[in-house]
């Protein structure tokens, strides 16, 4: 069935390094993708989104890349900080407004 | 309040009992979602409300689960005859409308069924 999944369940980086979190999706009809960050004990928080008519979008220290050819989404975090430690979820939307979330990647930033 | 508010934050119940979880969305947000998150897992879609349209109930796992949204604002998720596998964090989110994917999540209601 339709699904959004992640290549790696965990990612450990050193403070100051750049982080790349990957996501694969299976529904070519998805037109909208979002990255969320979830800190322990809290609800997910919106980070950045991208529509299917784009292949790159930048925010503050974050960049999302979309490769529709291979159905791949990535989140790049520049100069990773300890406060970036969290679980990161990608989500896709196909028809209507239902968002489907992936399983999540645990990012750990080592000082 | 400024954010999505959920209550109770924690609920412990016995198997077979009914529970109600409440969500107060951000004022003015027309879209409201319920998701379920088991320990260490992703978010499982349950139900979605958008304005006066019929809700999308396609994610409800069984007929023991139901939800309503009164007056286009507060929503209640009801689980009847709870079972141990219902134990999870139930997250509510709202958004301005169905177009935006920027959902604002509450802190969740942690349900433990003994």
mmCIF file of C-alpha atoms in Angstrom:
data_model
loop_
_atom_site.group_PDB
_atom_site.id
_atom_site.type_symbol
_atom_site.label_atom_id
_atom_site.label_comp_id
_atom_site.label_asym_id
_atom_site.label_seq_id
_atom_site.Cartn_x
_atom_site.Cartn_y
_atom_site.Cartn_z
ATOM 1 C CA UNK A 1 0.000 0.000 0.000
ATOM 2 C CA UNK A 2 0.984 3.624 0.085
ATOM 3 C CA UNK A 3 3.722 4.325 2.542
ATOM 4 C CA UNK A 4 6.382 6.760 3.523
ATOM 5 C CA UNK A 5 9.494 5.272 4.993
ATOM 6 C CA UNK A 6 12.981 6.212 6.074
ATOM 7 C CA UNK A 7 16.301 4.721 5.091
ATOM 8 C CA UNK A 8 17.895 4.927 8.542
ATOM 9 C CA UNK A 9 16.195 4.688 11.916
ATOM 10 C CA UNK A 10 19.039 6.461 13.752
ATOM 11 C CA UNK A 11 21.635 9.061 12.886
ATOM 12 C CA UNK A 12 24.438 10.272 15.124
ATOM 13 C CA UNK A 13 26.481 13.358 14.244
ATOM 14 C CA UNK A 14 28.977 15.659 15.868
ATOM 15 C CA UNK A 15 27.975 19.145 16.836
ATOM 16 C CA UNK A 16 28.725 21.537 14.001
ATOM 17 C CA UNK A 17 28.524 18.889 11.294
ATOM 18 C CA UNK A 18 25.838 18.860 8.638
ATOM 19 C CA UNK A 19 23.096 16.243 8.937
ATOM 20 C CA UNK A 20 21.187 14.565 6.162
ATOM 21 C CA UNK A 21 18.006 12.652 6.927
ATOM 22 C CA UNK A 22 16.482 10.628 4.127
ATOM 23 C CA UNK A 23 12.976 9.541 3.282
ATOM 24 C CA UNK A 24 11.509 7.358 0.552
ATOM 25 C CA UNK A 25 7.910 7.573 -0.553
ATOM 26 C CA UNK A 26 5.966 5.231 -2.745
ATOM 27 C CA UNK A 27 3.032 7.245 -4.075
ATOM 28 C CA UNK A 28 3.958 9.124 -7.216
ATOM 29 C CA UNK A 29 0.696 11.068 -6.931
ATOM 30 C CA UNK A 30 1.819 12.788 -3.730
ATOM 31 C CA UNK A 31 1.961 16.506 -4.340
ATOM 32 C CA UNK A 32 3.111 17.867 -1.033
ATOM 33 C CA UNK A 33 5.773 16.837 1.473
ATOM 34 C CA UNK A 34 6.567 18.027 4.938
ATOM 35 C CA UNK A 35 9.254 17.468 7.547
ATOM 36 C CA UNK A 36 8.391 17.446 11.230
ATOM 37 C CA UNK A 37 10.585 17.396 14.314
ATOM 38 C CA UNK A 38 9.478 15.701 17.509
ATOM 39 C CA UNK A 39 11.302 16.202 20.775
ATOM 40 C CA UNK A 40 10.835 13.746 23.579
ATOM 41 C CA UNK A 41 7.445 14.042 25.227
ATOM 42 C CA UNK A 42 6.186 16.677 22.834
ATOM 43 C CA UNK A 43 4.029 16.794 19.752
ATOM 44 C CA UNK A 44 5.629 17.046 16.305
ATOM 45 C CA UNK A 45 6.624 20.493 15.130
ATOM 46 C CA UNK A 46 6.560 21.668 11.528
ATOM 47 C CA UNK A 47 10.002 22.343 10.048
ATOM 48 C CA UNK A 48 9.680 22.860 6.327
ATOM 49 C CA UNK A 49 7.537 21.806 3.390
ATOM 50 C CA UNK A 50 7.912 21.425 -0.335
ATOM 51 C CA UNK A 51 5.476 21.007 -3.181
ATOM 52 C CA UNK A 52 5.960 18.526 -5.970
ATOM 53 C CA UNK A 53 6.608 21.260 -8.535
ATOM 54 C CA UNK A 54 9.824 22.128 -6.721
ATOM 55 C CA UNK A 55 13.016 20.170 -6.145
ATOM 56 C CA UNK A 56 14.610 22.279 -3.438
ATOM 57 C CA UNK A 57 13.520 24.606 -0.715
ATOM 58 C CA UNK A 58 15.604 26.334 1.919
ATOM 59 C CA UNK A 59 14.796 27.567 5.362
ATOM 60 C CA UNK A 60 16.871 28.697 8.253
ATOM 61 C CA UNK A 61 19.683 26.104 8.512
ATOM 62 C CA UNK A 62 17.467 23.527 6.814
ATOM 63 C CA UNK A 63 17.090 22.493 3.210
ATOM 64 C CA UNK A 64 14.637 20.002 1.774
ATOM 65 C CA UNK A 65 15.408 18.237 -1.475
ATOM 66 C CA UNK A 66 12.859 16.359 -3.529
ATOM 67 C CA UNK A 67 13.765 13.866 -6.227
ATOM 68 C CA UNK A 68 10.555 12.742 -7.864
ATOM 69 C CA UNK A 69 12.358 10.436 -10.261
ATOM 70 C CA UNK A 70 13.394 8.101 -7.459
ATOM 71 C CA UNK A 71 10.699 9.217 -4.997
ATOM 72 C CA UNK A 72 13.187 10.444 -2.459
ATOM 73 C CA UNK A 73 13.033 13.276 0.025
ATOM 74 C CA UNK A 74 15.827 14.533 2.224
ATOM 75 C CA UNK A 75 16.278 17.045 4.993
ATOM 76 C CA UNK A 76 19.631 18.713 5.391
ATOM 77 C CA UNK A 77 20.473 20.487 8.630
ATOM 78 C CA UNK A 78 23.486 22.766 8.535
ATOM 79 C CA UNK A 79 25.786 23.179 11.528
ATOM 80 C CA UNK A 80 23.836 20.703 13.630
ATOM 81 C CA UNK A 81 23.347 21.732 17.243
ATOM 82 C CA UNK A 82 22.485 19.710 20.363
ATOM 83 C CA UNK A 83 19.020 21.250 20.255
ATOM 84 C CA UNK A 84 18.470 19.535 16.927
ATOM 85 C CA UNK A 85 18.451 16.155 18.653
ATOM 86 C CA UNK A 86 14.984 14.748 18.084
ATOM 87 C CA UNK A 87 13.013 12.338 15.928
ATOM 88 C CA UNK A 88 12.414 13.619 12.422
ATOM 89 C CA UNK A 89 9.422 12.534 10.389
ATOM 90 C CA UNK A 90 8.664 13.061 6.761
ATOM 91 C CA UNK A 91 5.062 13.155 5.672
ATOM 92 C CA UNK A 92 3.346 13.121 2.314
ATOM 93 C CA UNK A 93 -0.038 14.205 1.129
ATOM 94 C CA UNK A 94 -1.806 12.742 -1.819
ATOM 95 C CA UNK A 95 -5.388 13.575 -2.646
ATOM 96 C CA UNK A 96 -7.320 15.752 -0.281
ATOM 97 C CA UNK A 97 -5.592 16.598 2.924
ATOM 98 C CA UNK A 98 -4.678 13.352 4.635
ATOM 99 C CA UNK A 99 -1.036 13.356 5.707
ATOM 100 C CA UNK A 100 0.807 10.052 5.893
ATOM 101 C CA UNK A 101 3.814 10.021 8.193
ATOM 102 C CA UNK A 102 6.927 7.906 7.963
ATOM 103 C CA UNK A 103 8.425 5.915 10.823
ATOM 104 C CA UNK A 104 10.906 8.591 11.902
ATOM 105 C CA UNK A 105 14.666 8.957 12.260
ATOM 106 C CA UNK A 106 16.254 9.582 15.640
ATOM 107 C CA UNK A 107 18.934 12.249 15.285
ATOM 108 C CA UNK A 108 21.490 12.432 18.069
ATOM 109 C CA UNK A 109 23.945 15.325 18.154
ATOM 110 C CA UNK A 110 27.105 14.657 20.139
ATOM 111 C CA UNK A 111 28.841 17.642 21.739
ATOM 112 C CA UNK B 1 -4.910 29.461 24.403
ATOM 113 C CA UNK B 2 -2.306 29.993 21.748
ATOM 114 C CA UNK B 3 -1.767 26.339 20.916
ATOM 115 C CA UNK B 4 -3.618 23.063 20.594
ATOM 116 C CA UNK B 5 -4.693 21.847 23.994
ATOM 117 C CA UNK B 6 -5.349 18.210 24.844
ATOM 118 C CA UNK B 7 -6.732 16.620 27.966
ATOM 119 C CA UNK B 8 -6.097 14.561 29.911
ATOM 120 C CA UNK B 9 -2.345 14.506 29.435
ATOM 121 C CA UNK B 10 -2.233 11.062 31.010
ATOM 122 C CA UNK B 11 -4.948 8.475 31.415
ATOM 123 C CA UNK B 12 -4.660 5.058 33.005
ATOM 124 C CA UNK B 13 -7.670 2.821 32.650
ATOM 125 C CA UNK B 14 -8.650 -0.783 33.021
ATOM 126 C CA UNK B 15 -9.314 -3.043 30.106
ATOM 127 C CA UNK B 16 -12.941 -2.867 29.046
ATOM 128 C CA UNK B 17 -13.562 0.682 30.237
ATOM 129 C CA UNK B 18 -14.484 3.570 27.938
ATOM 130 C CA UNK B 19 -12.288 6.663 27.661
ATOM 131 C CA UNK B 20 -12.757 10.118 26.203
ATOM 132 C CA UNK B 21 -9.925 12.295 25.012
ATOM 133 C CA UNK B 22 -10.452 15.964 24.351
ATOM 134 C CA UNK B 23 -8.843 18.369 21.912
ATOM 135 C CA UNK B 24 -9.162 22.151 21.775
ATOM 136 C CA UNK B 25 -7.728 23.328 18.447
ATOM 137 C CA UNK B 26 -6.278 26.716 17.704
ATOM 138 C CA UNK B 27 -9.035 29.265 17.325
ATOM 139 C CA UNK B 28 -9.961 29.794 13.689
ATOM 140 C CA UNK B 29 -8.441 26.546 12.468
ATOM 141 C CA UNK B 30 -10.970 24.686 10.370
ATOM 142 C CA UNK B 31 -9.077 21.411 10.021
ATOM 143 C CA UNK B 32 -8.586 18.996 12.926
ATOM 144 C CA UNK B 33 -6.746 15.690 12.949
ATOM 145 C CA UNK B 34 -6.306 12.802 15.337
ATOM 146 C CA UNK B 35 -3.228 10.597 15.161
ATOM 147 C CA UNK B 36 -2.031 7.738 17.324
ATOM 148 C CA UNK B 37 1.596 7.139 18.185
ATOM 149 C CA UNK B 38 2.763 3.937 19.826
ATOM 150 C CA UNK B 39 6.059 3.910 21.705
ATOM 151 C CA UNK B 40 8.945 4.534 19.340
ATOM 152 C CA UNK B 41 6.693 4.460 16.312
ATOM 153 C CA UNK B 42 5.449 6.867 13.689
ATOM 154 C CA UNK B 43 2.119 8.619 13.554
ATOM 155 C CA UNK B 44 -0.911 6.571 12.588
ATOM 156 C CA UNK B 45 -3.741 8.591 11.061
ATOM 157 C CA UNK B 46 -7.106 8.097 12.752
ATOM 158 C CA UNK B 47 -9.597 10.730 11.636
ATOM 159 C CA UNK B 48 -9.784 14.146 10.040
ATOM 160 C CA UNK B 49 -12.375 16.937 10.240
ATOM 161 C CA UNK B 50 -12.563 19.848 7.811
ATOM 162 C CA UNK B 51 -15.199 22.493 8.382
ATOM 163 C CA UNK B 52 -18.692 21.176 7.825
ATOM 164 C CA UNK B 53 -17.614 18.386 5.500
ATOM 165 C CA UNK B 54 -18.099 14.752 6.415
ATOM 166 C CA UNK B 55 -15.075 13.583 8.423
ATOM 167 C CA UNK B 56 -12.508 11.216 6.949
ATOM 168 C CA UNK B 57 -12.798 8.246 9.312
ATOM 169 C CA UNK B 58 -10.762 5.872 7.195
ATOM 170 C CA UNK B 59 -7.983 5.555 9.777
ATOM 171 C CA UNK B 60 -10.106 4.441 12.729
ATOM 172 C CA UNK B 61 -8.852 0.933 13.613
ATOM 173 C CA UNK B 62 -12.184 -0.499 14.757
ATOM 174 C CA UNK B 63 -15.770 0.432 15.546
ATOM 175 C CA UNK B 64 -14.733 0.900 19.171
ATOM 176 C CA UNK B 65 -13.202 4.194 18.089
ATOM 177 C CA UNK B 66 -15.289 7.256 17.312
ATOM 178 C CA UNK B 67 -14.789 10.989 17.254
ATOM 179 C CA UNK B 68 -16.888 14.064 16.984
ATOM 180 C CA UNK B 69 -16.282 17.722 16.592
ATOM 181 C CA UNK B 70 -18.869 20.040 18.060
ATOM 182 C CA UNK B 71 -19.478 23.487 16.665
ATOM 183 C CA UNK B 72 -16.479 23.217 14.408
ATOM 184 C CA UNK B 73 -14.144 23.567 17.372
ATOM 185 C CA UNK B 74 -13.601 21.120 20.238
ATOM 186 C CA UNK B 75 -13.200 17.463 19.346
ATOM 187 C CA UNK B 76 -13.618 14.343 21.460
ATOM 188 C CA UNK B 77 -12.090 10.970 20.622
ATOM 189 C CA UNK B 78 -13.914 8.115 22.328
ATOM 190 C CA UNK B 79 -12.570 4.605 22.733
ATOM 191 C CA UNK B 80 -15.071 2.058 23.943
ATOM 192 C CA UNK B 81 -14.216 -1.195 25.719
ATOM 193 C CA UNK B 82 -10.526 -0.342 25.746
ATOM 194 C CA UNK B 83 -7.955 -3.050 25.118
ATOM 195 C CA UNK B 84 -4.270 -3.184 25.976
ATOM 196 C CA UNK B 85 -3.269 -2.599 22.371
ATOM 197 C CA UNK B 86 -5.010 0.772 22.537
ATOM 198 C CA UNK B 87 -2.217 2.011 24.792
ATOM 199 C CA UNK B 88 -0.482 4.841 22.956
ATOM 200 C CA UNK B 89 -0.152 8.594 22.772
ATOM 201 C CA UNK B 90 -3.110 10.170 21.004
ATOM 202 C CA UNK B 91 -2.126 13.350 19.215
ATOM 203 C CA UNK B 92 -4.475 16.027 18.020
ATOM 204 C CA UNK B 93 -3.493 18.626 15.448
ATOM 205 C CA UNK B 94 -5.184 21.534 13.752
ATOM 206 C CA UNK B 95 -4.434 23.587 10.695
ATOM 207 C CA UNK B 96 -5.828 26.741 9.219
ATOM 208 C CA UNK B 97 -7.412 24.805 6.380
ATOM 209 C CA UNK B 98 -6.939 21.649 4.367
ATOM 210 C CA UNK B 99 -4.506 23.280 1.941
ATOM 211 C CA UNK B 100 -1.664 23.790 4.337
ATOM 212 C CA UNK B 101 0.333 20.879 5.633
ATOM 213 C CA UNK B 102 1.514 22.894 8.597
ATOM 214 C CA UNK B 103 -0.259 21.068 11.357
ATOM 215 C CA UNK B 104 0.003 22.375 14.873
ATOM 216 C CA UNK B 105 0.119 19.470 17.286
ATOM 217 C CA UNK B 106 -0.890 19.289 20.895
ATOM 218 C CA UNK B 107 1.268 17.593 23.505
ATOM 219 C CA UNK B 108 -0.817 14.446 23.262
ATOM 220 C CA UNK B 109 -2.829 12.290 25.648
ATOM 221 C CA UNK B 110 -0.941 9.246 26.872
ATOM 222 C CA UNK B 111 -3.346 6.337 27.333
ATOM 223 C CA UNK B 112 -2.354 3.264 29.288
ATOM 224 C CA UNK B 113 -4.748 0.336 29.390
ATOM 225 C CA UNK B 114 -3.996 -2.155 32.145
#
